[in-house]
Amino acid sequence: MIDRLHVAAAQYPIRAYASWDDYAESLGAFVAKGVATGAGLLVLPEYASMVLTSVIAAPRALSAQLAAMQPLLPAYASLHAELARRHGIHLLAGSIPTLREDGRYVNRAWLFTPAGAAGFQDKLIMTRFENESWGIASGDSLRVFATELGTLAVSICYDCEFPLLARAQAEAGAELLLVPSCTDTVAGFHRVRYGSQARALENQIHVVQAVTVGDAPWSDTLDVNIGAAAVYTPVDRGFPADGIAVMGTREQPGWVDATIDLKLARGLRRDGQVLNYRDWLRQGAYTATRAQQVDLR
């Protein structure tokens, strides 16, 4: 168990690529810049993989794009695994639509370690676009990852807006929540931002949000990308009063990095100004039955 960790969250630039080699070279250079911040954990955003639709000249039809992406999965995983090994880092790859054996597509984010281990988290609660227009299905399991950096969890974009998911991960030992996101409106960005901050407050843990930035006129899935990466903290003594360790400039490609104090957060859960994590259970006494209606008309 480590006490402090330097992390970097991507403001990942969306652009078209001429070939797989062009993409791999660009990703390698981008990751190297993240490593140069001194971070031992790098977080890439949701659907960063979809820039590859430019490489394979995938049709604009959304369902056809899902099928066209599948042959790239092995190379995509291998590339990120090699970057994690080469730089000696833990790397959360941009999530990628993945066809399961049951015939459903899920939105899957892989976490790679420098030693070659890997684990994934599927998105669990789908947006209307994913569910109604694109045909991406919900995953079926919530996970945490025991690593040399501590116990990490992943909450993909919309998932972070549902507090019981992060709570279950925190109760399973997660001290750091990674939120890869992809939002195409200012409102969408703020929903994920405030969801991430709320999860940090409730569970007295750190949350790292990564975002996509830039436009993709060739893609109906990545068309517009809005947001700013950030590292959120508990809101208590020893941490920023607004719960924001660092936040990037919106729509500007690059990395946002910060050193997080895991030991200090552990101490808050035992003896903070408030005890959000412990007091979560007190809600049950008031929510076990329906709220009483009082008629003031």
JSON list of C-alpha atoms in Angstrom, two decimals, residues 139-265:
[
{"chain": "A", "resi": 139, "resn": "GLY", "atom": "CA", "xyz": [-22.08, -4.71, -18.75]},
{"chain": "A", "resi": 140, "resn": "ASP", "atom": "CA", "xyz": [-22.99, -7.08, -15.95]},
{"chain": "A", "resi": 141, "resn": "SER", "atom": "CA", "xyz": [-20.32, -6.79, -13.25]},
{"chain": "A", "resi": 142, "resn": "LEU", "atom": "CA", "xyz": [-18.80, -4.13, -11.03]},
{"chain": "A", "resi": 143, "resn": "ARG", "atom": "CA", "xyz": [-15.09, -4.52, -10.27]},
{"chain": "A", "resi": 144, "resn": "VAL", "atom": "CA", "xyz": [-12.17, -3.12, -8.32]},
{"chain": "A", "resi": 145, "resn": "PHE", "atom": "CA", "xyz": [-8.52, -3.75, -9.16]},
{"chain": "A", "resi": 146, "resn": "ALA", "atom": "CA", "xyz": [-5.85, -4.59, -6.62]},
{"chain": "A", "resi": 147, "resn": "THR", "atom": "CA", "xyz": [-2.61, -3.12, -7.96]},
{"chain": "A", "resi": 148, "resn": "GLU", "atom": "CA", "xyz": [0.81, -2.10, -6.72]},
{"chain": "A", "resi": 149, "resn": "LEU", "atom": "CA", "xyz": [-0.59, 1.44, -6.55]},
{"chain": "A", "resi": 150, "resn": "GLY", "atom": "CA", "xyz": [-3.46, 0.37, -4.30]},
{"chain": "A", "resi": 151, "resn": "THR", "atom": "CA", "xyz": [-7.04, -0.61, -5.06]},
{"chain": "A", "resi": 152, "resn": "LEU", "atom": "CA", "xyz": [-8.44, 1.22, -8.08]},
{"chain": "A", "resi": 153, "resn": "ALA", "atom": "CA", "xyz": [-11.90, 1.32, -9.62]},
{"chain": "A", "resi": 154, "resn": "VAL", "atom": "CA", "xyz": [-13.26, 2.53, -12.95]},
{"chain": "A", "resi": 155, "resn": "SER", "atom": "CA", "xyz": [-16.58, 4.32, -13.48]},
{"chain": "A", "resi": 156, "resn": "ILE", "atom": "CA", "xyz": [-17.15, 5.03, -17.16]},
{"chain": "A", "resi": 157, "resn": "CYS", "atom": "CA", "xyz": [-18.70, 8.44, -17.82]},
{"chain": "A", "resi": 158, "resn": "TYR", "atom": "CA", "xyz": [-22.48, 8.19, -17.12]},
{"chain": "A", "resi": 159, "resn": "ASP", "atom": "CA", "xyz": [-21.84, 5.50, -14.49]},
{"chain": "A", "resi": 160, "resn": "CYS", "atom": "CA", "xyz": [-20.29, 8.10, -12.19]},
{"chain": "A", "resi": 161, "resn": "GLU", "atom": "CA", "xyz": [-23.66, 9.84, -11.93]},
{"chain": "A", "resi": 162, "resn": "PHE", "atom": "CA", "xyz": [-25.08, 6.90, -9.97]},
{"chain": "A", "resi": 163, "resn": "PRO", "atom": "CA", "xyz": [-23.79, 6.94, -6.38]},
{"chain": "A", "resi": 164, "resn": "LEU", "atom": "CA", "xyz": [-24.49, 3.33, -5.42]},
{"chain": "A", "resi": 165, "resn": "LEU", "atom": "CA", "xyz": [-22.00, 2.07, -8.02]},
{"chain": "A", "resi": 166, "resn": "ALA", "atom": "CA", "xyz": [-19.06, 4.04, -6.62]},
{"chain": "A", "resi": 167, "resn": "ARG", "atom": "CA", "xyz": [-20.20, 3.26, -3.09]},
{"chain": "A", "resi": 168, "resn": "ALA", "atom": "CA", "xyz": [-20.01, -0.47, -3.76]},
{"chain": "A", "resi": 169, "resn": "GLN", "atom": "CA", "xyz": [-16.52, -0.02, -5.20]},
{"chain": "A", "resi": 170, "resn": "ALA", "atom": "CA", "xyz": [-15.41, 2.04, -2.20]},
{"chain": "A", "resi": 171, "resn": "GLU", "atom": "CA", "xyz": [-16.78, -0.59, 0.16]},
{"chain": "A", "resi": 172, "resn": "ALA", "atom": "CA", "xyz": [-14.75, -3.17, -1.79]},
{"chain": "A", "resi": 173, "resn": "GLY", "atom": "CA", "xyz": [-11.61, -1.18, -0.99]},
{"chain": "A", "resi": 174, "resn": "ALA", "atom": "CA", "xyz": [-11.25, 1.30, -3.85]},
{"chain": "A", "resi": 175, "resn": "GLU", "atom": "CA", "xyz": [-9.29, 4.40, -2.81]},
{"chain": "A", "resi": 176, "resn": "LEU", "atom": "CA", "xyz": [-9.08, 5.93, -6.27]},
{"chain": "A", "resi": 177, "resn": "LEU", "atom": "CA", "xyz": [-11.89, 6.13, -8.84]},
{"chain": "A", "resi": 178, "resn": "LEU", "atom": "CA", "xyz": [-11.01, 6.61, -12.51]},
{"chain": "A", "resi": 179, "resn": "VAL", "atom": "CA", "xyz": [-13.68, 8.27, -14.67]},
{"chain": "A", "resi": 180, "resn": "PRO", "atom": "CA", "xyz": [-12.96, 8.12, -18.41]},
{"chain": "A", "resi": 181, "resn": "SER", "atom": "CA", "xyz": [-15.54, 10.34, -20.10]},
{"chain": "A", "resi": 182, "resn": "CYS", "atom": "CA", "xyz": [-16.69, 11.52, -23.52]},
{"chain": "A", "resi": 183, "resn": "THR", "atom": "CA", "xyz": [-19.23, 14.35, -23.65]},
{"chain": "A", "resi": 184, "resn": "ASP", "atom": "CA", "xyz": [-20.51, 16.43, -26.55]},
{"chain": "A", "resi": 185, "resn": "THR", "atom": "CA", "xyz": [-22.24, 19.26, -24.68]},
{"chain": "A", "resi": 186, "resn": "VAL", "atom": "CA", "xyz": [-21.27, 21.62, -21.89]},
{"chain": "A", "resi": 187, "resn": "ALA", "atom": "CA", "xyz": [-24.16, 20.24, -19.84]},
{"chain": "A", "resi": 188, "resn": "GLY", "atom": "CA", "xyz": [-22.92, 16.69, -20.37]},
{"chain": "A", "resi": 189, "resn": "PHE", "atom": "CA", "xyz": [-19.44, 17.61, -19.23]},
{"chain": "A", "resi": 190, "resn": "HIS", "atom": "CA", "xyz": [-20.78, 19.23, -16.09]},
{"chain": "A", "resi": 191, "resn": "ARG", "atom": "CA", "xyz": [-22.99, 16.26, -15.29]},
{"chain": "A", "resi": 192, "resn": "VAL", "atom": "CA", "xyz": [-19.96, 14.00, -15.27]},
{"chain": "A", "resi": 193, "resn": "ARG", "atom": "CA", "xyz": [-17.86, 16.61, -13.49]},
{"chain": "A", "resi": 194, "resn": "TYR", "atom": "CA", "xyz": [-20.34, 17.09, -10.66]},
{"chain": "A", "resi": 195, "resn": "GLY", "atom": "CA", "xyz": [-21.01, 13.36, -10.47]},
{"chain": "A", "resi": 196, "resn": "SER", "atom": "CA", "xyz": [-17.28, 12.77, -10.05]},
{"chain": "A", "resi": 197, "resn": "GLN", "atom": "CA", "xyz": [-16.99, 15.44, -7.37]},
{"chain": "A", "resi": 198, "resn": "ALA", "atom": "CA", "xyz": [-19.97, 14.06, -5.50]},
{"chain": "A", "resi": 199, "resn": "ARG", "atom": "CA", "xyz": [-18.47, 10.56, -5.50]},
{"chain": "A", "resi": 200, "resn": "ALA", "atom": "CA", "xyz": [-15.22, 11.98, -4.09]},
{"chain": "A", "resi": 201, "resn": "LEU", "atom": "CA", "xyz": [-17.14, 13.79, -1.35]},
{"chain": "A", "resi": 202, "resn": "GLU", "atom": "CA", "xyz": [-19.43, 10.90, -0.39]},
{"chain": "A", "resi": 203, "resn": "ASN", "atom": "CA", "xyz": [-16.71, 8.28, -0.25]},
{"chain": "A", "resi": 204, "resn": "GLN", "atom": "CA", "xyz": [-13.83, 10.53, 0.86]},
{"chain": "A", "resi": 205, "resn": "ILE", "atom": "CA", "xyz": [-11.66, 9.26, -1.99]},
{"chain": "A", "resi": 206, "resn": "HIS", "atom": "CA", "xyz": [-9.88, 10.75, -4.99]},
{"chain": "A", "resi": 207, "resn": "VAL", "atom": "CA", "xyz": [-11.48, 10.75, -8.44]},
{"chain": "A", "resi": 208, "resn": "VAL", "atom": "CA", "xyz": [-9.60, 11.25, -11.72]},
{"chain": "A", "resi": 209, "resn": "GLN", "atom": "CA", "xyz": [-11.62, 12.34, -14.78]},
{"chain": "A", "resi": 210, "resn": "ALA", "atom": "CA", "xyz": [-10.22, 12.14, -18.32]},
{"chain": "A", "resi": 211, "resn": "VAL", "atom": "CA", "xyz": [-11.94, 13.70, -21.34]},
{"chain": "A", "resi": 212, "resn": "THR", "atom": "CA", "xyz": [-11.96, 13.79, -25.13]},
{"chain": "A", "resi": 213, "resn": "VAL", "atom": "CA", "xyz": [-11.50, 17.17, -26.84]},
{"chain": "A", "resi": 214, "resn": "GLY", "atom": "CA", "xyz": [-11.87, 18.34, -30.44]},
{"chain": "A", "resi": 215, "resn": "ASP", "atom": "CA", "xyz": [-14.18, 17.63, -33.36]},
{"chain": "A", "resi": 216, "resn": "ALA", "atom": "CA", "xyz": [-14.53, 14.63, -35.65]},
{"chain": "A", "resi": 217, "resn": "PRO", "atom": "CA", "xyz": [-16.59, 15.63, -38.70]},
{"chain": "A", "resi": 218, "resn": "TRP", "atom": "CA", "xyz": [-16.07, 12.17, -40.22]},
{"chain": "A", "resi": 219, "resn": "SER", "atom": "CA", "xyz": [-17.71, 10.40, -37.25]},
{"chain": "A", "resi": 220, "resn": "ASP", "atom": "CA", "xyz": [-21.28, 10.41, -35.99]},
{"chain": "A", "resi": 221, "resn": "THR", "atom": "CA", "xyz": [-20.07, 8.98, -32.68]},
{"chain": "A", "resi": 222, "resn": "LEU", "atom": "CA", "xyz": [-17.23, 11.40, -31.91]},
{"chain": "A", "resi": 223, "resn": "ASP", "atom": "CA", "xyz": [-18.62, 14.44, -33.68]},
{"chain": "A", "resi": 224, "resn": "VAL", "atom": "CA", "xyz": [-18.07, 17.05, -30.93]},
{"chain": "A", "resi": 225, "resn": "ASN", "atom": "CA", "xyz": [-16.02, 16.66, -27.75]},
{"chain": "A", "resi": 226, "resn": "ILE", "atom": "CA", "xyz": [-16.20, 19.05, -24.82]},
{"chain": "A", "resi": 227, "resn": "GLY", "atom": "CA", "xyz": [-14.60, 18.96, -21.41]},
{"chain": "A", "resi": 228, "resn": "ALA", "atom": "CA", "xyz": [-11.69, 19.44, -19.04]},
{"chain": "A", "resi": 229, "resn": "ALA", "atom": "CA", "xyz": [-9.78, 16.75, -17.21]},
{"chain": "A", "resi": 230, "resn": "ALA", "atom": "CA", "xyz": [-9.46, 17.00, -13.45]},
{"chain": "A", "resi": 231, "resn": "VAL", "atom": "CA", "xyz": [-8.40, 15.37, -10.22]},
{"chain": "A", "resi": 232, "resn": "TYR", "atom": "CA", "xyz": [-10.99, 15.68, -7.46]},
{"chain": "A", "resi": 233, "resn": "THR", "atom": "CA", "xyz": [-10.36, 15.21, -3.76]},
{"chain": "A", "resi": 234, "resn": "PRO", "atom": "CA", "xyz": [-12.27, 14.78, -0.53]},
{"chain": "A", "resi": 235, "resn": "VAL", "atom": "CA", "xyz": [-13.58, 18.10, 0.79]},
{"chain": "A", "resi": 236, "resn": "ASP", "atom": "CA", "xyz": [-12.05, 18.31, 4.25]},
{"chain": "A", "resi": 237, "resn": "ARG", "atom": "CA", "xyz": [-8.97, 19.52, 6.08]},
{"chain": "A", "resi": 238, "resn": "GLY", "atom": "CA", "xyz": [-5.72, 19.10, 4.20]},
{"chain": "A", "resi": 239, "resn": "PHE", "atom": "CA", "xyz": [-7.45, 19.21, 0.81]},
{"chain": "A", "resi": 240, "resn": "PRO", "atom": "CA", "xyz": [-8.57, 22.08, -1.43]},
{"chain": "A", "resi": 241, "resn": "ALA", "atom": "CA", "xyz": [-11.70, 23.77, -0.10]},
{"chain": "A", "resi": 242, "resn": "ASP", "atom": "CA", "xyz": [-13.47, 23.23, -3.44]},
{"chain": "A", "resi": 243, "resn": "GLY", "atom": "CA", "xyz": [-12.38, 19.60, -3.76]},
{"chain": "A", "resi": 244, "resn": "ILE", "atom": "CA", "xyz": [-10.42, 20.23, -6.96]},
{"chain": "A", "resi": 245, "resn": "ALA", "atom": "CA", "xyz": [-6.73, 19.35, -6.91]},
{"chain": "A", "resi": 246, "resn": "VAL", "atom": "CA", "xyz": [-6.31, 20.41, -10.53]},
{"chain": "A", "resi": 247, "resn": "MET", "atom": "CA", "xyz": [-8.50, 21.05, -13.58]},
{"chain": "A", "resi": 248, "resn": "GLY", "atom": "CA", "xyz": [-7.41, 21.65, -17.15]},
{"chain": "A", "resi": 249, "resn": "THR", "atom": "CA", "xyz": [-8.46, 24.34, -19.59]},
{"chain": "A", "resi": 250, "resn": "ARG", "atom": "CA", "xyz": [-11.52, 23.17, -21.49]},
{"chain": "A", "resi": 251, "resn": "GLU", "atom": "CA", "xyz": [-11.01, 21.77, -25.00]},
{"chain": "A", "resi": 252, "resn": "GLN", "atom": "CA", "xyz": [-7.22, 22.11, -24.81]},
{"chain": "A", "resi": 253, "resn": "PRO", "atom": "CA", "xyz": [-5.34, 18.87, -25.63]},
{"chain": "A", "resi": 254, "resn": "GLY", "atom": "CA", "xyz": [-2.75, 17.67, -23.16]},
{"chain": "A", "resi": 255, "resn": "TRP", "atom": "CA", "xyz": [-2.42, 16.19, -19.69]},
{"chain": "A", "resi": 256, "resn": "VAL", "atom": "CA", "xyz": [-3.58, 17.35, -16.28]},
{"chain": "A", "resi": 257, "resn": "ASP", "atom": "CA", "xyz": [-1.54, 15.93, -13.40]},
{"chain": "A", "resi": 258, "resn": "ALA", "atom": "CA", "xyz": [-1.43, 16.03, -9.63]},
{"chain": "A", "resi": 259, "resn": "THR", "atom": "CA", "xyz": [0.03, 14.22, -6.64]},
{"chain": "A", "resi": 260, "resn": "ILE", "atom": "CA", "xyz": [-2.70, 12.69, -4.51]},
{"chain": "A", "resi": 261, "resn": "ASP", "atom": "CA", "xyz": [-2.36, 11.90, -0.82]},
{"chain": "A", "resi": 262, "resn": "LEU", "atom": "CA", "xyz": [-4.00, 8.54, -0.24]},
{"chain": "A", "resi": 263, "resn": "LYS", "atom": "CA", "xyz": [-2.83, 8.38, 3.37]},
{"chain": "A", "resi": 264, "resn": "LEU", "atom": "CA", "xyz": [-4.45, 11.70, 4.21]},
{"chain": "A", "resi": 265, "resn": "ALA", "atom": "CA", "xyz": [-7.74, 10.54, 2.69]}
]
